[in-house]
PDB file of C-alpha atoms in Angstrom:
ATOM      1  CA  LEU A 162     -21.064  21.461  -6.484  1.00 84.00           C
ATOM      2  CA  LEU A 163     -22.638  24.733  -7.239  1.00 88.00           C
ATOM      3  CA  THR A 164     -26.134  22.880  -7.516  1.00 88.00           C
ATOM      4  CA  GLU A 165     -25.497  21.401  -4.011  1.00 87.00           C
ATOM      5  CA  LYS A 166     -24.290  24.710  -2.643  1.00 89.00           C
ATOM      6  CA  TYR A 167     -27.054  26.944  -4.280  1.00 92.00           C
ATOM      7  CA  PRO A 168     -30.660  25.882  -4.567  1.00 92.00           C
ATOM      8  CA  GLY A 169     -32.331  26.670  -7.982  1.00 93.00           C
ATOM      9  CA  THR A 170     -29.046  26.328  -9.887  1.00 94.00           C
ATOM     10  CA  VAL A 171     -29.726  24.683 -13.007  1.00 93.00           C
ATOM     11  CA  SER A 172     -26.874  22.423 -14.975  1.00 92.00           C
ATOM     12  CA  THR A 173     -26.265  20.204 -17.596  1.00 92.00           C
ATOM     13  CA  TYR A 174     -23.182  18.548 -19.259  1.00 90.00           C
ATOM     14  CA  PRO A 175     -23.799  16.707 -22.515  1.00 91.00           C
ATOM     15  CA  LEU A 176     -19.760  16.764 -23.217  1.00 87.00           C
ATOM     16  CA  ASP A 177     -17.346  15.503 -20.885  1.00 85.00           C
ATOM     17  CA  CYS A 178     -14.350  17.604 -21.010  1.00 82.00           C
ATOM     18  CA  LYS A 179     -11.447  18.739 -18.440  1.00 80.00           C
ATOM     19  CA  LEU A 180     -11.483  22.433 -17.498  1.00 82.00           C
ATOM     20  CA  SER A 181      -7.742  24.155 -16.794  1.00 78.00           C
ATOM     21  CA  ASP A 182      -9.013  27.404 -16.035  1.00 82.00           C
ATOM     22  CA  VAL A 183     -12.130  30.111 -15.626  1.00 87.00           C
ATOM     23  CA  THR A 184     -12.497  33.311 -16.962  1.00 87.00           C
ATOM     24  CA  ILE A 185     -14.829  36.281 -16.510  1.00 88.00           C
ATOM     25  CA  VAL A 186     -16.094  37.195 -19.903  1.00 90.00           C
ATOM     26  CA  GLU A 187     -16.612  41.406 -20.432  1.00 86.00           C
ATOM     27  CA  SER A 188     -17.826  40.783 -23.973  1.00 85.00           C
ATOM     28  CA  SER A 189     -20.045  39.081 -26.062  1.00 81.00           C
ATOM     29  CA  PHE A 190     -17.910  38.609 -28.914  1.00 83.00           C
ATOM     30  CA  THR A 191     -15.058  37.138 -26.668  1.00 83.00           C
ATOM     31  CA  GLU A 192     -14.607  33.353 -27.148  1.00 81.00           C
ATOM     32  CA  PRO A 193     -12.728  31.510 -24.251  1.00 82.00           C
ATOM     33  CA  PRO A 194     -10.717  28.878 -25.172  1.00 85.00           C
ATOM     34  CA  ALA A 195     -12.153  25.154 -25.545  1.00 86.00           C
ATOM     35  CA  ASP A 196     -10.629  24.251 -21.631  1.00 86.00           C
ATOM     36  CA  GLN A 197     -11.769  27.317 -20.112  1.00 88.00           C
ATOM     37  CA  LEU A 198     -15.053  27.888 -18.351  1.00 91.00           C
ATOM     38  CA  GLY A 199     -16.600  31.058 -19.232  1.00 92.00           C
ATOM     39  CA  ILE A 200     -18.569  33.281 -16.684  1.00 93.00           C
ATOM     40  CA  TYR A 201     -21.034  35.487 -18.270  1.00 93.00           C
ATOM     41  CA  LYS A 202     -23.879  37.797 -17.183  1.00 92.00           C
ATOM     42  CA  LYS A 203     -27.151  36.729 -18.672  1.00 92.00           C
ATOM     43  CA  GLU A 204     -27.559  40.111 -20.489  1.00 92.00           C
ATOM     44  CA  LEU A 205     -24.457  39.077 -22.611  1.00 91.00           C
ATOM     45  CA  LEU A 206     -26.031  36.168 -24.046  1.00 91.00           C
ATOM     46  CA  ILE A 207     -28.529  38.388 -25.779  1.00 89.00           C
ATOM     47  CA  ASP A 208     -26.133  38.974 -28.719  1.00 84.00           C
ATOM     48  CA  ILE A 209     -23.728  36.369 -28.770  1.00 88.00           C
ATOM     49  CA  PRO A 210     -22.746  35.013 -32.076  1.00 88.00           C
ATOM     50  CA  TRP A 211     -21.802  31.854 -30.290  1.00 85.00           C
ATOM     51  CA  PHE A 212     -21.401  29.891 -27.508  1.00 88.00           C
ATOM     52  CA  PRO A 213     -18.488  28.497 -25.522  1.00 88.00           C
ATOM     53  CA  LEU A 214     -18.083  24.976 -24.878  1.00 91.00           C
ATOM     54  CA  CYS A 215     -18.499  25.240 -20.885  1.00 92.00           C
ATOM     55  CA  LEU A 216     -20.861  28.360 -20.246  1.00 93.00           C
ATOM     56  CA  PHE A 217     -21.882  29.797 -16.403  1.00 94.00           C
ATOM     57  CA  CYS A 218     -24.358  32.357 -16.337  1.00 94.00           C
ATOM     58  CA  ALA A 219     -25.257  34.862 -13.348  1.00 93.00           C
ATOM     59  CA  GLY A 220     -28.891  34.829 -13.581  1.00 93.00           C
ATOM     60  CA  PHE A 221     -31.698  32.978 -15.864  1.00 94.00           C
ATOM     61  CA  PRO A 222     -31.754  34.050 -19.711  1.00 93.00           C
ATOM     62  CA  SER A 223     -34.620  34.191 -21.799  1.00 92.00           C
ATOM     63  CA  GLN A 224     -36.261  30.981 -23.349  1.00 93.00           C
ATOM     64  CA  PRO A 225     -34.881  31.434 -26.544  1.00 92.00           C
ATOM     65  CA  ILE A 226     -31.244  31.426 -25.374  1.00 93.00           C
ATOM     66  CA  MET A 227     -32.148  28.444 -23.155  1.00 93.00           C
ATOM     67  CA  GLU A 228     -33.112  26.496 -26.347  1.00 92.00           C
ATOM     68  CA  ARG A 229     -30.286  27.752 -28.147  1.00 91.00           C
ATOM     69  CA  LEU A 230     -28.035  26.370 -25.185  1.00 91.00           C
ATOM     70  CA  GLN A 231     -29.657  22.858 -25.298  1.00 90.00           C
ATOM     71  CA  ASN A 232     -29.643  22.803 -28.999  1.00 90.00           C
ATOM     72  CA  ASN A 233     -26.104  23.663 -29.224  1.00 88.00           C
ATOM     73  CA  GLY A 234     -25.052  21.116 -26.749  1.00 89.00           C
ATOM     74  CA  THR A 235     -23.200  23.009 -24.295  1.00 92.00           C
ATOM     75  CA  ASN A 236     -22.047  22.388 -20.682  1.00 93.00           C
ATOM     76  CA  TYR A 237     -23.769  25.275 -18.908  1.00 94.00           C
ATOM     77  CA  ILE A 238     -24.375  26.089 -15.528  1.00 94.00           C
ATOM     78  CA  ILE A 239     -27.128  28.868 -14.569  1.00 95.00           C
ATOM     79  CA  VAL A 240     -27.185  29.947 -10.926  1.00 95.00           C
ATOM     80  CA  PRO A 241     -29.867  32.686  -9.641  1.00 94.00           C
ATOM     81  CA  ASP A 242     -29.381  36.163  -9.692  1.00 91.00           C
ATOM     82  CA  ASP A 243     -29.299  36.357  -5.793  1.00 92.00           C
ATOM     83  CA  VAL A 244     -26.564  34.378  -5.316  1.00 93.00           C
ATOM     84  CA  SER A 245     -24.566  34.922  -8.279  1.00 91.00           C
ATOM     85  CA  SER A 246     -21.700  36.729  -7.003  1.00 91.00           C
ATOM     86  CA  GLU A 247     -21.487  34.722  -4.262  1.00 93.00           C
ATOM     87  CA  ALA A 248     -21.180  31.681  -6.676  1.00 92.00           C
ATOM     88  CA  ILE A 249     -18.665  33.258  -8.957  1.00 91.00           C
ATOM     89  CA  VAL A 250     -16.381  34.138  -6.022  1.00 90.00           C
ATOM     90  CA  PHE A 251     -16.725  30.241  -4.898  1.00 89.00           C
ATOM     91  CA  ILE A 252     -16.170  28.645  -8.362  1.00 88.00           C
ATOM     92  CA  LEU A 253     -12.920  30.843  -9.001  1.00 85.00           C
ATOM     93  CA  SER A 254     -11.727  29.449  -5.602  1.00 82.00           C
ATOM     94  CA  LEU A 255     -12.558  25.951  -6.468  1.00 80.00           C
ATOM     95  CA  PHE A 256     -10.228  26.609  -9.740  1.00 81.00           C
ATOM     96  CA  GLN A 257      -7.155  28.200  -7.780  1.00 76.00           C
ATOM     97  CA  ASN A 258      -7.508  25.365  -5.211  1.00 77.00           C
ATOM     98  CA  THR A 259      -7.017  23.163  -8.267  1.00 78.00           C
ATOM     99  CA  LEU A 260      -4.082  25.052  -9.793  1.00 76.00           C
ATOM    100  CA  GLU A 261      -2.422  25.390  -6.477  1.00 84.00           C
ATOM    101  CA  GLN A 262      -2.601  21.362  -6.019  1.00 87.00           C
ATOM    102  CA  GLN A 263      -1.330  20.691  -9.598  1.00 85.00           C
ATOM    103  CA  LYS A 264       1.519  22.940  -9.006  1.00 89.00           C
ATOM    104  CA  LEU A 265       2.352  21.462  -5.698  1.00 93.00           C
ATOM    105  CA  TYR A 266       1.924  18.140  -7.434  1.00 93.00           C
ATOM    106  CA  ALA A 267       4.313  18.861 -10.095  1.00 92.00           C
ATOM    107  CA  ASP A 268       6.731  20.370  -7.343  1.00 94.00           C
ATOM    108  CA  LEU A 269       6.750  17.166  -5.465  1.00 95.00           C
ATOM    109  CA  MET A 270       7.195  15.077  -8.526  1.00 93.00           C
ATOM    110  CA  TYR A 271      10.334  17.058  -9.450  1.00 93.00           C
ATOM    111  CA  MET A 272      11.585  16.577  -5.604  1.00 94.00           C
ATOM    112  CA  LEU A 273      11.112  12.737  -5.790  1.00 92.00           C
ATOM    113  CA  ALA A 274      12.716  12.628  -9.256  1.00 90.00           C
ATOM    114  CA  SER A 275      15.788  14.882  -8.064  1.00 91.00           C
ATOM    115  CA  ASP A 276      15.940  11.872  -5.034  1.00 90.00           C
ATOM    116  CA  GLU A 277      15.233  14.363  -2.254  1.00 93.00           C
ATOM    117  CA  ASP A 278      14.956  13.273   1.360  1.00 94.00           C
ATOM    118  CA  LEU A 279      11.456  11.926   2.449  1.00 95.00           C
ATOM    119  CA  SER A 280      11.202  14.013   5.419  1.00 96.00           C
ATOM    120  CA  VAL A 281      11.926  17.278   3.103  1.00 97.00           C
ATOM    121  CA  VAL A 282       9.264  15.853   0.468  1.00 97.00           C
ATOM    122  CA  PHE A 283       6.760  15.495   3.752  1.00 98.00           C
ATOM    123  CA  SER A 284       7.725  18.798   4.951  1.00 97.00           C
ATOM    124  CA  GLU A 285       7.170  20.703   1.538  1.00 97.00           C
ATOM    125  CA  PHE A 286       3.680  18.656   0.966  1.00 97.00           C
ATOM    126  CA  SER A 287       2.752  19.420   4.580  1.00 96.00           C
ATOM    127  CA  LYS A 288       3.475  23.158   4.212  1.00 95.00           C
ATOM    128  CA  ARG A 289       1.346  23.705   1.308  1.00 93.00           C
ATOM    129  CA  SER A 290      -1.602  21.209   1.840  1.00 92.00           C
ATOM    130  CA  GLU A 291      -2.394  21.204   5.750  1.00 87.00           C
ATOM    131  CA  CYS A 292      -1.603  17.689   5.679  1.00 94.00           C
ATOM    132  CA  GLN A 293       0.781  15.817   7.977  1.00 95.00           C
ATOM    133  CA  MET A 294       2.822  13.109   7.304  1.00 97.00           C
ATOM    134  CA  LEU A 295       4.919  10.438   8.773  1.00 97.00           C
ATOM    135  CA  ALA A 296       6.898   6.907   7.553  1.00 96.00           C
ATOM    136  CA  ILE A 297       7.711   4.097   9.612  1.00 94.00           C
ATOM    137  CA  ASP A 298       9.087   0.537   9.093  1.00 89.00           C
ATOM    138  CA  VAL A 299       7.620  -2.774  10.975  1.00 86.00           C
ATOM    139  CA  THR A 300       9.941  -2.501  13.625  1.00 86.00           C
ATOM    140  CA  GLY A 301       8.236   1.204  14.811  1.00 90.00           C
ATOM    141  CA  LYS A 302      11.504   3.156  13.712  1.00 92.00           C
ATOM    142  CA  VAL A 303      10.146   6.417  12.492  1.00 94.00           C
ATOM    143  CA  LEU A 304      12.038   6.907   8.738  1.00 93.00           C
ATOM    144  CA  ALA A 305      10.653  10.183   7.819  1.00 96.00           C
ATOM    145  CA  HIS A 306       8.311  13.133   9.241  1.00 97.00           C
ATOM    146  CA  SER A 307       7.052  16.379   8.431  1.00 97.00           C
ATOM    147  CA  THR A 308       8.278  19.065   9.912  1.00 95.00           C
ATOM    148  CA  PRO A 309       6.917  20.452  12.019  1.00 93.00           C
ATOM    149  CA  PHE A 310       4.673  17.261  13.778  1.00 94.00           C
ATOM    150  CA  LEU A 311       2.072  18.230  15.870  1.00 90.00           C
ATOM    151  CA  VAL A 312      -0.932  15.925  16.914  1.00 91.00           C
ATOM    152  CA  ASP A 313      -2.531  16.344  20.106  1.00 90.00           C
ATOM    153  CA  HIS A 314      -1.484  12.870  21.376  1.00 90.00           C
ATOM    154  CA  PRO A 315       1.658  12.474  23.767  1.00 91.00           C
ATOM    155  CA  HIS A 316       2.083   9.124  22.441  1.00 91.00           C
ATOM    156  CA  TRP A 317       2.839  10.198  18.699  1.00 92.00           C
ATOM    157  CA  GLN A 318       4.361  13.224  19.989  1.00 93.00           C
ATOM    158  CA  HIS A 319       6.909  11.436  22.141  1.00 93.00           C
ATOM    159  CA  SER A 320       7.752   8.781  19.956  1.00 94.00           C
ATOM    160  CA  VAL A 321       8.599  11.317  16.650  1.00 94.00           C
ATOM    161  CA  GLN A 322      11.168  12.853  18.961  1.00 93.00           C
ATOM    162  CA  VAL A 323      12.564   9.807  20.011  1.00 94.00           C
ATOM    163  CA  GLY A 324      12.541   8.077  16.796  1.00 94.00           C
ATOM    164  CA  TYR A 325      10.633   4.809  17.640  1.00 93.00           C
ATOM    165  CA  LEU A 326       7.039   4.223  18.000  1.00 92.00           C
ATOM    166  CA  ASP A 327       6.250   3.030  21.540  1.00 88.00           C
ATOM    167  CA  ASP A 328       4.608  -0.214  22.361  1.00 86.00           C
ATOM    168  CA  TYR A 329       0.941   1.673  22.679  1.00 87.00           C
ATOM    169  CA  LEU A 330       1.221   2.713  19.441  1.00 89.00           C
ATOM    170  CA  ILE A 331       2.771  -0.332  17.473  1.00 85.00           C
ATOM    171  CA  GLU A 332       0.108  -2.508  19.332  1.00 85.00           C
ATOM    172  CA  TYR A 333      -2.566  -0.071  17.809  1.00 85.00           C
ATOM    173  CA  ILE A 334      -1.294  -0.120  14.657  1.00 82.00           C
ATOM    174  CA  LEU A 335      -1.136  -4.102  14.418  1.00 78.00           C
ATOM    175  CA  SER A 336      -4.575  -4.612  15.939  1.00 81.00           C
ATOM    176  CA  TYR A 337      -6.392  -2.387  13.847  1.00 78.00           C
ATOM    177  CA  ARG A 338      -6.602  -4.419  10.735  1.00 75.00           C
ATOM    178  CA  THR A 339      -7.887  -7.291  12.733  1.00 77.00           C
ATOM    179  CA  LYS A 340     -10.244  -5.122  14.885  1.00 78.00           C
ATOM    180  CA  HIS A 341     -11.767  -3.658  11.363  1.00 71.00           C
ATOM    181  CA  ASN A 342     -11.391  -6.783   9.593  1.00 73.00           C
ATOM    182  CA  LEU A 343      -9.223  -4.858   7.013  1.00 72.00           C
ATOM    183  CA  GLN A 344      -7.822  -6.659   3.881  1.00 76.00           C
ATOM    184  CA  VAL A 345      -3.830  -6.265   3.187  1.00 80.00           C
ATOM    185  CA  HIS A 346      -3.477  -4.756   0.023  1.00 86.00           C
ATOM    186  CA  ASP A 347      -1.058  -2.003  -0.957  1.00 88.00           C
ATOM    187  CA  LYS A 348      -3.569   0.728  -1.998  1.00 92.00           C
ATOM    188  CA  PRO A 349      -3.891   3.952   0.286  1.00 93.00           C
ATOM    189  CA  PHE A 350      -7.161   3.659   2.409  1.00 92.00           C
ATOM    190  CA  ILE A 351      -8.551   5.981   5.139  1.00 91.00           C
ATOM    191  CA  VAL A 352      -9.481   5.608   8.748  1.00 89.00           C
ATOM    192  CA  TYR A 353     -11.272   8.500  11.310  1.00 90.00           C
ATOM    193  CA  CYS A 354      -9.151   8.344  14.717  1.00 88.00           C
ATOM    194  CA  ASN A 355     -11.420   9.552  17.215  1.00 88.00           C
ATOM    195  CA  ARG A 356      -8.347  10.244  19.677  1.00 86.00           C
ATOM    196  CA  LEU A 357      -6.497  12.425  17.089  1.00 89.00           C
ATOM    197  CA  LYS A 358      -9.743  13.881  15.549  1.00 90.00           C
ATOM    198  CA  MET A 359      -7.864  13.598  12.280  1.00 92.00           C
ATOM    199  CA  TYR A 360      -8.732  11.550   9.096  1.00 93.00           C
ATOM    200  CA  ILE A 361      -5.923   9.558   8.173  1.00 94.00           C
ATOM    201  CA  LYS A 362      -4.989   8.097   4.955  1.00 95.00           C
ATOM    202  CA  ALA A 363      -2.640   5.254   4.980  1.00 94.00           C
ATOM    203  CA  ILE A 364      -0.982   2.988   2.562  1.00 95.00           C
ATOM    204  CA  ARG A 365       1.076  -0.244   3.376  1.00 93.00           C
ATOM    205  CA  VAL A 366       4.251  -0.626   1.859  1.00 93.00           C
ATOM    206  CA  MET A 367       4.633  -4.205   0.950  1.00 91.00           C
ATOM    207  CA  ALA A 368       7.426  -6.593  -0.497  1.00 86.00           C
ATOM    208  CA  LYS A 369       6.232 -10.021  -1.793  1.00 81.00           C
ATOM    209  CA  MET A 370       3.204  -9.584  -0.215  1.00 83.00           C
ATOM    210  CA  GLU A 371       4.816  -9.054   3.376  1.00 86.00           C
ATOM    211  CA  ILE A 372       4.162  -5.521   5.154  1.00 88.00           C
ATOM    212  CA  VAL A 373       7.759  -3.753   5.836  1.00 88.00           C
ATOM    213  CA  GLY A 374       6.418  -0.428   6.636  1.00 91.00           C
ATOM    214  CA  TYR A 375       3.454   2.298   6.603  1.00 94.00           C
ATOM    215  CA  ILE A 376       2.984   5.696   5.275  1.00 97.00           C
ATOM    216  CA  PHE A 377       0.567   8.124   7.257  1.00 97.00           C
ATOM    217  CA  MET A 378      -1.228  11.362   5.905  1.00 97.00           C
ATOM    218  CA  GLY A 379      -3.246  13.396   8.460  1.00 96.00           C
ATOM    219  CA  CYS A 380      -5.970  16.197   7.778  1.00 93.00           C
ATOM    220  CA  HIS A 381      -8.200  17.578  10.253  1.00 91.00           C
ATOM    221  CA  SER A 382     -10.833  18.076   7.483  1.00 86.00           C
ATOM    222  CA  GLY A 383     -10.285  15.004   5.172  1.00 85.00           C
ATOM    223  CA  ALA A 384     -10.161  16.869   2.711  1.00 84.00           C
ATOM    224  CA  PHE A 385      -7.089  15.220   0.909  1.00 90.00           C
ATOM    225  CA  PRO A 386      -5.723  16.791  -2.280  1.00 90.00           C
ATOM    226  CA  HIS A 387      -6.939  14.907  -5.433  1.00 85.00           C
ATOM    227  CA  PHE A 388      -3.446  13.346  -6.186  1.00 90.00           C
ATOM    228  CA  SER A 389      -2.773  12.021  -2.702  1.00 93.00           C
ATOM    229  CA  ASP A 390      -3.549   8.641  -3.667  1.00 93.00           C
ATOM    230  CA  THR A 391      -1.186   8.782  -6.761  1.00 93.00           C
ATOM    231  CA  LEU A 392       1.179  10.613  -4.325  1.00 95.00           C
ATOM    232  CA  MET A 393       0.823   7.837  -1.634  1.00 96.00           C
ATOM    233  CA  GLY A 394       1.703   5.000  -4.307  1.00 95.00           C
ATOM    234  CA  LEU A 395       4.999   6.811  -5.439  1.00 95.00           C
ATOM    235  CA  LEU A 396       6.328   7.707  -2.014  1.00 96.00           C
ATOM    236  CA  SER A 397       5.373   4.085  -1.188  1.00 95.00           C
ATOM    237  CA  LYS A 398       7.968   2.390  -3.798  1.00 93.00           C
ATOM    238  CA  LYS A 399      10.547   5.359  -2.548  1.00 93.00           C
ATOM    239  CA  LEU A 400      10.271   4.149   1.076  1.00 93.00           C
ATOM    240  CA  LEU A 401      10.699   0.466  -0.186  1.00 90.00           C
ATOM    241  CA  ASN A 402      13.698   1.568  -1.987  1.00 87.00           C
ATOM    242  CA  VAL A 403      15.139   2.980   0.965  1.00 85.00           C
ATOM    243  CA  LEU A 404      14.227   0.082   3.154  1.00 83.00           C
ATOM    244  CA  ILE A 405      15.914  -2.471   1.107  1.00 77.00           C
ATOM    245  CA  ASN A 406      18.676  -0.077  -0.112  1.00 69.00           C
ATOM    246  CA  GLN A 407      17.691  -1.229  -3.606  1.00 46.00           C
ATOM    247  CA  LYS A 408      18.814  -4.724  -3.037  1.00 49.00           C
ATOM    248  CA  SER A 409      16.743  -8.299  -2.980  1.00 42.00           C
ATOM    249  CA  TYR A 410      14.150  -8.399  -0.454  1.00 47.00           C
ATOM    250  CA  PRO A 411      15.627 -11.186   1.827  1.00 51.00           C
ATOM    251  CA  LEU A 412      18.086  -8.305   2.892  1.00 57.00           C
ATOM    252  CA  ALA A 413      14.964  -5.914   4.076  1.00 58.00           C
ATOM    253  CA  HIS A 414      15.211  -7.701   7.125  1.00 62.00           C
ATOM    254  CA  PHE A 415      18.772  -7.479   7.708  1.00 62.00           C
ATOM    255  CA  ASN A 416      18.613  -3.939   7.164  1.00 68.00           C
ATOM    256  CA  LEU A 417      15.527  -3.593   9.802  1.00 69.00           C
ATOM    257  CA  TYR A 418      17.348  -5.165  12.259  1.00 68.00           C
ATOM    258  CA  HIS A 419      20.430  -3.307  11.437  1.00 68.00           C
ATOM    259  CA  ASN A 420      18.837  -0.055  11.747  1.00 73.00           C
ATOM    260  CA  ILE A 421      17.835  -0.752  15.195  1.00 74.00           C
ATOM    261  CA  LEU A 422      21.409  -1.808  16.642  1.00 71.00           C
ATOM    262  CA  THR A 423      22.652   1.444  14.788  1.00 73.00           C
ATOM    263  CA  ASP A 424      20.257   3.332  16.764  1.00 76.00           C
ATOM    264  CA  ILE A 425      21.349   1.411  20.054  1.00 74.00           C
ATOM    265  CA  ILE A 426      25.023   1.832  19.651  1.00 71.00           C
ATOM    266  CA  TYR A 427      24.575   5.409  19.050  1.00 71.00           C
ATOM    267  CA  GLY A 428      22.682   6.003  22.054  1.00 74.00           C
ATOM    268  CA  ALA A 429      18.929   5.513  21.275  1.00 71.00           C
ATOM    269  CA  THR A 430      16.497   4.345  24.122  1.00 67.00           C
TER     270      THR A 430
END
């Protein structure tokens, strides 16, 4: 990312490793833990007795230092002096976002394990990720959605308010796969909606190779959290359990029709 963002940046990473944090190193005699990226000014590398596993350098060091880095097999990235301050802020923000996402993922897993209502899970995710969420069954019944649910489309807004997708949206969803020649599978996929100006990650909830519902995750920037595919898979399983009431699949259709009849009895349009 830094190489793309800041021309003149040099990087090499002979070792594949995971980083959990980033730290600004103040002394050449301080060695960061192996899972941390150490940020150094080039002057600190002159007297350094050892190199950390992963190193960020603000400014280009001397040729002898460069040779030591290469001989040591260190993962390093060197950013030109004139953009080094901006690059440090950028990389700190990257790690901060990653840590926040890890915390969000852990909190969502706890909520799912605690059998929290899906709408509550969706709302928590939406509040902390700026992605809206919606789950429906194949009849168009809205099973769960994040709150507040705000999109620039009257059909979606009205449908979520009344609890059922209207004919326009059901036809749109059912025809999309045929129109774009999409394969039927139970993996998350992303489409872009010109009308909503939104990237939509979707997953089909399936039982015995038959679609029984959908989960949608919408984001205007397309920057979905790194764990969103895993989350969608878990939510799909959770929703399937809700639809079939943890019973055998032949009862799923009965439950779908029963939901419709119950809503009609209680006054749904």
